[in-house]
Amino acid sequence: MRNSSWGFLLMFLSAFLLDLDAFELRKGQKTERISGSAGDVLEDDPVGRLKVFVYELPSKYNKKILQKDPRCLNHMFAAEIYMHRFLLSSPVRTLNPEEADWFYTPVYTTCDLTPNGLPLPFKSPRMMRSAIQLISSNWPYWNRTEGADHFFIVPHDFGACFHYQEEKAIERGILPLLQRATLVQTFGQRNHVCLKDGSITVPPYAPPQKMQSHLIPPSIPRSIFVYFRGLGARAAVWENFKDNPLFDISTEHPTTYYEDMQRAVFCLCPLGWAPWSPRLVEAVIFGCIPVIIADDIVLPFADAIPWEDIGVYVDEKDVPNLDTILTSIPTEVILRKQRLLANPSMKQAMLFPHPAQPGDAFHQILNGLARKLPHDKSVYLRKGEKVLNWTAGPLADLKPW
Amino acid sequence: MKLQALQQSYANRGRSNSFRGPSALDSSVDGGTTAAVKSPASIFWLILHCFCCLISLVLGFRFSRLVFFLLFSTSSINNLYTSTTTSFGTASDIAETLSFTSSNRNLSPLVVNNTSTVATTSRVVVGRHGIRIRPWPHPDLKEVMKAHKIIEAVQREQRVQYGIKNPKTLIAITPTYVRTFQALHLTGLMHTLMNLPYDVVWIVVEAGGATNETAALLAKSKLQIKHIGFEKKIPIFWEARHKIESQMRLQALRVVREEKLDGIVMFADDSNMHSLELFDDIQKVEWIGAISVGILAHSTHSDDDPFEVQKTMDEKDDKKSESPLPVQGPACNSSDQLIGWHTFNSRVYKGKHANYIGDMAIVLPRKLEWSGFVMNSRLVWKEAEFRPDWIKDLDMVVAGDGNDDIESPLSLLKDSSMVEPLGSCGKKVMLWWLRAEARADSKFPAGWTIDPPLEVTIPAKRTPWPDAPLELPSNVGKTTIVTQDNTTEKRATKTRTPRTKRTSRGKRKRESRNADARRNSGERIEN
């Protein structure tokens, strides 16, 4: 008996040690585990942890809009369309609304594009209102909780404030009807009107195939210190560092943009029109440490991904000292950040691949939703109780869509 | 759409803080008064406007903007205000105030800020702080060094992660002998080996015994070298030379066997050209590998164009196996398995190739050159347990010293299909075979140092020193001064007559120049 227990102990120890080694040599490269404030949750499987019911809306809310303008599939806000498609065929979907934990309304509010491809948010509030009116009159589930167990994907610049200009967006505030719902949006800024508590911040859509096709062998040495290609909005960086040989910055997008990012140590992700930026996704995919220059920004899946360990935060007022800040980071810290970035689950969490793959952004959204379960008893309203004001908001929004 | 909206918003903002000059202020100040009635304020502004225009004309930029900024900005500018109003008179005063204001650090970022927000609508400013520019936006040298150290560390880590792990020692075997082109070839090979990030053991086998000359050449490197002498001398004829070289390589293999050197053996002929990628690639070999060798069968002054000959051959036999490419190496099928060999087709050059060293014709390689093979050194170790069964023992193949000769390392194998094709299955040529030699009887300075000094072949026409031979100090630099001495002597004897011929035109110039030169050289030599 004693021998067998010793044997077990030895086996356990050896397994533990071997496990460590195996983890270190996984896929031939050293990567580090990513543990955010919600734990090691990037690899969680949401299947079985929640059930989502997808409302059947008339196609004028989704398919017809897409047919009118198929460019919506490729722009930064395409997440709303792909999420709908993913949910339709996902195992978390349930056809029985009685057992659903979350309800999804497939309305493509960001698909009204200008000739240049930029989305116009002017009709979006009316569209959303009209969709909510529909679901509240045809199904009882909205009125049961006034939307507290519903979630909406609002990937546009300032989320459910539905405007691209910050002042106007703040003026409008979040659409009153969405006060109780969970919002899945790209916008995230602390202490901002347009970021509701409990929202799930997601990365903007970046085409996965396009990025995969530009991968170069990882053994090519990284020789650029700081890399940035972007529009004139990042003028502070340009003015201060255009003469600095360590900074490879320009306003023109070369065709080798993705390859160049893979040859850089740091990639700048300054704020643009809205605080978030697709540069962050690109930096993570290409293993370039993101330098986030946006005060109070809330980054995607912030509870699952420890962004402070992965990227470098620089206050906007500290931009003139960017070179001092970056060169004073200790080498071990930089190498650790690169190891975290090399973790494939990190890269996968930033992408919306089609078909969906385990650990990708769709699954992270579902994980986020699953973490909010079970719903608090207070979300269920008593009979006749009304919280939402259906007539709040600018008059123009009340017009039917 | 967004841009237009932004433009609108900025236009609105612009209207509220106007920097547009006195005309705007006119309208805001006057309000209801018509243009005809001029209030004292408006007259004052008009005069001011005229002054500013004149000054702007003189200075070349819109001075009024700066002035109005000074007048209306909220920072403590009272002193400056008085100074500017009192100094409207002369342009020099204005220039002084300008320099004063520009040196004031408080102002400059704000000035830039304002110009940037108002000036152009193409520069979009979305940040909440405006653009901050530090006063001296140039890189700090210490930071640049730190950044480079960071980049170095990152690249080192990349090499550890994605590069070769546990690199093996490289054992390079080179047969050589003393001849004119030896220094050329050996120096190139030496520098290639010195540049490798791996440990190198260089076995240099020298025909005709180990000489000091070769040893001196090899000593310039910091490599670990085994300099071995081989009694026989290199013969004149290429065929025989190839045979002797094979024997020399076998001798080196015996050294590997005896000393039990561990690593990867490659055959680096001194006249070959190696790419550094080759050495990274051969680290992958397990037992014996083959690489593609580019054959540079150079031809000098040959009457026939060798390519012409090849073309006719192609027309005659349409066989696919006749590869027109001068590459020797493994041939693979689509699933990257070794199926055969590309060998050098020497039929084309029949009768036209070089027979002896220094012959002005194409030097041909053998069917499969030694340099195209790399092997694990354990293949040649005595003990049989270190090598797989399909390798023959070295002693069995080679019947001791004497007239042994194996064409290529393939003779060491019982099963030549076990050879691993390297260099992405032979598709990548990282090694070039070349034989470039001078005639066997050509002379060259021993050790390539010129001692004693050479005879003058062409005297210098215009020398800065005078004709008459001077007494030079004995220990001043061997070659140069001595030749000068020679030229002066020779000139003294030879060139008097041409000089007299040339006197007509430039005599005076020459004499003056010579006189100067004499003076200068005299001074120099005295020093």
PDB file of C-alpha atoms in Angstrom, chain A residues 28-30 114 118 120 122 157 164-167 189 218-225 232-233 235-236 239-241 243-246 265 271-273 294-295 316-317 320-324 326-329 331 334-335 338-339 342, chain B residues 1-10 13 112 116 122-140 142-163 165:
ATOM      1  CA  GLY A  28       7.705  25.043 -30.363  1.00  0.00           C
ATOM      2  CA  GLN A  29       7.531  28.485 -28.846  1.00  0.00           C
ATOM      3  CA  LYS A  30       7.420  29.924 -25.411  1.00  0.00           C
ATOM      4  CA  THR A 114     -22.010  56.878 -47.909  1.00  0.00           C
ATOM      5  CA  LEU A 118     -18.569  55.556 -44.071  1.00  0.00           C
ATOM      6  CA  LEU A 120     -24.395  57.253 -41.497  1.00  0.00           C
ATOM      7  CA  PHE A 122     -28.896  59.246 -38.681  1.00  0.00           C
ATOM      8  CA  ASP A 157     -18.327  54.876 -33.308  1.00  0.00           C
ATOM      9  CA  TYR A 164     -20.015  59.913 -35.091  1.00  0.00           C
ATOM     10  CA  GLN A 165     -19.329  63.293 -33.568  1.00  0.00           C
ATOM     11  CA  GLU A 166     -18.486  63.135 -29.917  1.00  0.00           C
ATOM     12  CA  GLU A 167     -20.393  66.227 -28.835  1.00  0.00           C
ATOM     13  CA  GLN A 189     -14.248  54.905 -22.703  1.00  0.00           C
ATOM     14  CA  PRO A 218       8.549  34.663 -37.413  1.00  0.00           C
ATOM     15  CA  SER A 219      12.294  34.225 -37.676  1.00  0.00           C
ATOM     16  CA  ILE A 220      12.642  37.447 -39.657  1.00  0.00           C
ATOM     17  CA  PRO A 221      14.247  39.806 -37.148  1.00  0.00           C
ATOM     18  CA  ARG A 222      12.244  42.762 -35.895  1.00  0.00           C
ATOM     19  CA  SER A 223      14.239  45.803 -36.834  1.00  0.00           C
ATOM     20  CA  ILE A 224      11.821  48.730 -36.657  1.00  0.00           C
ATOM     21  CA  PHE A 225      11.488  50.262 -33.230  1.00  0.00           C
ATOM     22  CA  GLY A 232      -3.346  63.110 -40.140  1.00  0.00           C
ATOM     23  CA  ALA A 233      -5.314  62.897 -36.930  1.00  0.00           C
ATOM     24  CA  ALA A 235      -0.514  64.926 -35.775  1.00  0.00           C
ATOM     25  CA  ALA A 236       1.034  65.174 -32.334  1.00  0.00           C
ATOM     26  CA  GLU A 239       5.194  66.693 -35.291  1.00  0.00           C
ATOM     27  CA  ASN A 240       7.319  65.377 -32.492  1.00  0.00           C
ATOM     28  CA  PHE A 241       8.890  62.353 -34.074  1.00  0.00           C
ATOM     29  CA  ASP A 243      12.840  63.417 -37.536  1.00  0.00           C
ATOM     30  CA  ASN A 244      13.496  60.580 -35.183  1.00  0.00           C
ATOM     31  CA  PRO A 245      15.107  57.585 -36.893  1.00  0.00           C
ATOM     32  CA  LEU A 246      13.576  55.193 -34.418  1.00  0.00           C
ATOM     33  CA  VAL A 265       8.716  46.062 -31.954  1.00  0.00           C
ATOM     34  CA  LEU A 271      -7.097  57.522 -30.881  1.00  0.00           C
ATOM     35  CA  GLY A 272      -8.801  58.470 -34.065  1.00  0.00           C
ATOM     36  CA  TRP A 273     -12.337  59.709 -34.559  1.00  0.00           C
ATOM     37  CA  ALA A 294      -6.054  57.142 -25.648  1.00  0.00           C
ATOM     38  CA  ASP A 295      -6.926  58.317 -22.200  1.00  0.00           C
ATOM     39  CA  GLU A 316      -2.173  61.688 -24.502  1.00  0.00           C
ATOM     40  CA  LYS A 317      -0.358  64.475 -22.747  1.00  0.00           C
ATOM     41  CA  PRO A 320       6.036  64.355 -26.686  1.00  0.00           C
ATOM     42  CA  ASN A 321       7.957  62.045 -24.364  1.00  0.00           C
ATOM     43  CA  LEU A 322       7.034  58.882 -26.190  1.00  0.00           C
ATOM     44  CA  ASP A 323      10.600  57.956 -27.043  1.00  0.00           C
ATOM     45  CA  THR A 324      11.740  58.331 -23.442  1.00  0.00           C
ATOM     46  CA  LEU A 326       9.377  53.457 -24.709  1.00  0.00           C
ATOM     47  CA  THR A 327      13.122  53.219 -24.345  1.00  0.00           C
ATOM     48  CA  SER A 328      12.920  53.110 -20.587  1.00  0.00           C
ATOM     49  CA  ILE A 329      10.839  49.939 -20.539  1.00  0.00           C
ATOM     50  CA  THR A 331      13.989  44.436 -21.738  1.00  0.00           C
ATOM     51  CA  ILE A 334       9.251  43.806 -23.463  1.00  0.00           C
ATOM     52  CA  LEU A 335      10.105  40.155 -24.000  1.00  0.00           C
ATOM     53  CA  GLN A 338       5.945  39.605 -26.840  1.00  0.00           C
ATOM     54  CA  ARG A 339       5.454  36.186 -25.329  1.00  0.00           C
ATOM     55  CA  ALA A 342       2.576  35.216 -29.307  1.00  0.00           C
TER      56      ALA A 342
ATOM     57  CA  MET B   1     -19.259  63.320 -44.840  1.00  0.00           C
ATOM     58  CA  LYS B   2     -17.400  63.370 -41.579  1.00  0.00           C
ATOM     59  CA  LEU B   3     -14.873  65.801 -42.907  1.00  0.00           C
ATOM     60  CA  GLN B   4     -17.540  68.210 -44.046  1.00  0.00           C
ATOM     61  CA  ALA B   5     -19.202  68.068 -40.673  1.00  0.00           C
ATOM     62  CA  LEU B   6     -15.931  68.729 -38.957  1.00  0.00           C
ATOM     63  CA  GLN B   7     -15.245  71.612 -41.261  1.00  0.00           C
ATOM     64  CA  GLN B   8     -18.593  73.069 -40.337  1.00  0.00           C
ATOM     65  CA  SER B   9     -17.973  72.697 -36.650  1.00  0.00           C
ATOM     66  CA  TYR B  10     -14.567  74.264 -36.912  1.00  0.00           C
ATOM     67  CA  ARG B  13     -15.633  77.664 -33.667  1.00  0.00           C
ATOM     68  CA  VAL B 112       1.366  76.581 -32.940  1.00  0.00           C
ATOM     69  CA  SER B 116      -2.986  74.383 -36.224  1.00  0.00           C
ATOM     70  CA  SER B 122      -7.064  69.153 -43.719  1.00  0.00           C
ATOM     71  CA  ARG B 123      -5.205  68.704 -40.472  1.00  0.00           C
ATOM     72  CA  VAL B 124      -7.812  67.079 -38.308  1.00  0.00           C
ATOM     73  CA  VAL B 125      -7.325  67.601 -34.646  1.00  0.00           C
ATOM     74  CA  VAL B 126      -9.456  65.298 -32.614  1.00  0.00           C
ATOM     75  CA  GLY B 127      -7.389  65.022 -29.478  1.00  0.00           C
ATOM     76  CA  ARG B 128      -8.610  66.721 -26.391  1.00  0.00           C
ATOM     77  CA  HIS B 129      -5.319  68.462 -25.735  1.00  0.00           C
ATOM     78  CA  GLY B 130      -4.453  69.804 -29.116  1.00  0.00           C
ATOM     79  CA  ILE B 131      -1.036  69.158 -30.491  1.00  0.00           C
ATOM     80  CA  ARG B 132       1.765  69.416 -28.042  1.00  0.00           C
ATOM     81  CA  ILE B 133       5.216  69.761 -29.427  1.00  0.00           C
ATOM     82  CA  ARG B 134       8.222  69.701 -27.236  1.00  0.00           C
ATOM     83  CA  PRO B 135      10.646  72.550 -27.780  1.00  0.00           C
ATOM     84  CA  TRP B 136      13.453  70.417 -29.190  1.00  0.00           C
ATOM     85  CA  PRO B 137      11.872  67.488 -31.026  1.00  0.00           C
ATOM     86  CA  HIS B 138      15.108  65.716 -31.810  1.00  0.00           C
ATOM     87  CA  PRO B 139      16.223  62.273 -30.733  1.00  0.00           C
ATOM     88  CA  ASP B 140      18.253  61.887 -27.595  1.00  0.00           C
ATOM     89  CA  LYS B 142      21.153  57.836 -25.063  1.00  0.00           C
ATOM     90  CA  GLU B 143      17.625  56.863 -25.929  1.00  0.00           C
ATOM     91  CA  VAL B 144      18.636  55.854 -29.406  1.00  0.00           C
ATOM     92  CA  MET B 145      21.269  53.557 -27.915  1.00  0.00           C
ATOM     93  CA  LYS B 146      18.742  52.106 -25.519  1.00  0.00           C
ATOM     94  CA  ALA B 147      16.338  51.489 -28.351  1.00  0.00           C
ATOM     95  CA  HIS B 148      19.012  49.660 -30.293  1.00  0.00           C
ATOM     96  CA  LYS B 149      19.773  47.494 -27.272  1.00  0.00           C
ATOM     97  CA  ILE B 150      16.099  46.674 -27.038  1.00  0.00           C
ATOM     98  CA  ILE B 151      15.992  45.714 -30.684  1.00  0.00           C
ATOM     99  CA  GLU B 152      19.063  43.557 -30.191  1.00  0.00           C
ATOM    100  CA  ALA B 153      17.463  41.761 -27.279  1.00  0.00           C
ATOM    101  CA  VAL B 154      14.275  41.182 -29.245  1.00  0.00           C
ATOM    102  CA  GLN B 155      16.198  39.751 -32.175  1.00  0.00           C
ATOM    103  CA  ARG B 156      18.241  37.502 -29.923  1.00  0.00           C
ATOM    104  CA  GLU B 157      15.048  36.162 -28.432  1.00  0.00           C
ATOM    105  CA  GLN B 158      13.621  35.628 -31.895  1.00  0.00           C
ATOM    106  CA  ARG B 159      16.667  33.616 -32.847  1.00  0.00           C
ATOM    107  CA  VAL B 160      16.279  31.516 -29.733  1.00  0.00           C
ATOM    108  CA  GLN B 161      12.579  30.981 -30.386  1.00  0.00           C
ATOM    109  CA  TYR B 162      12.480  30.420 -34.092  1.00  0.00           C
ATOM    110  CA  GLY B 163      16.047  29.782 -35.103  1.00  0.00           C
ATOM    111  CA  LYS B 165      18.148  25.238 -31.228  1.00  0.00           C
TER     112      LYS B 165
END
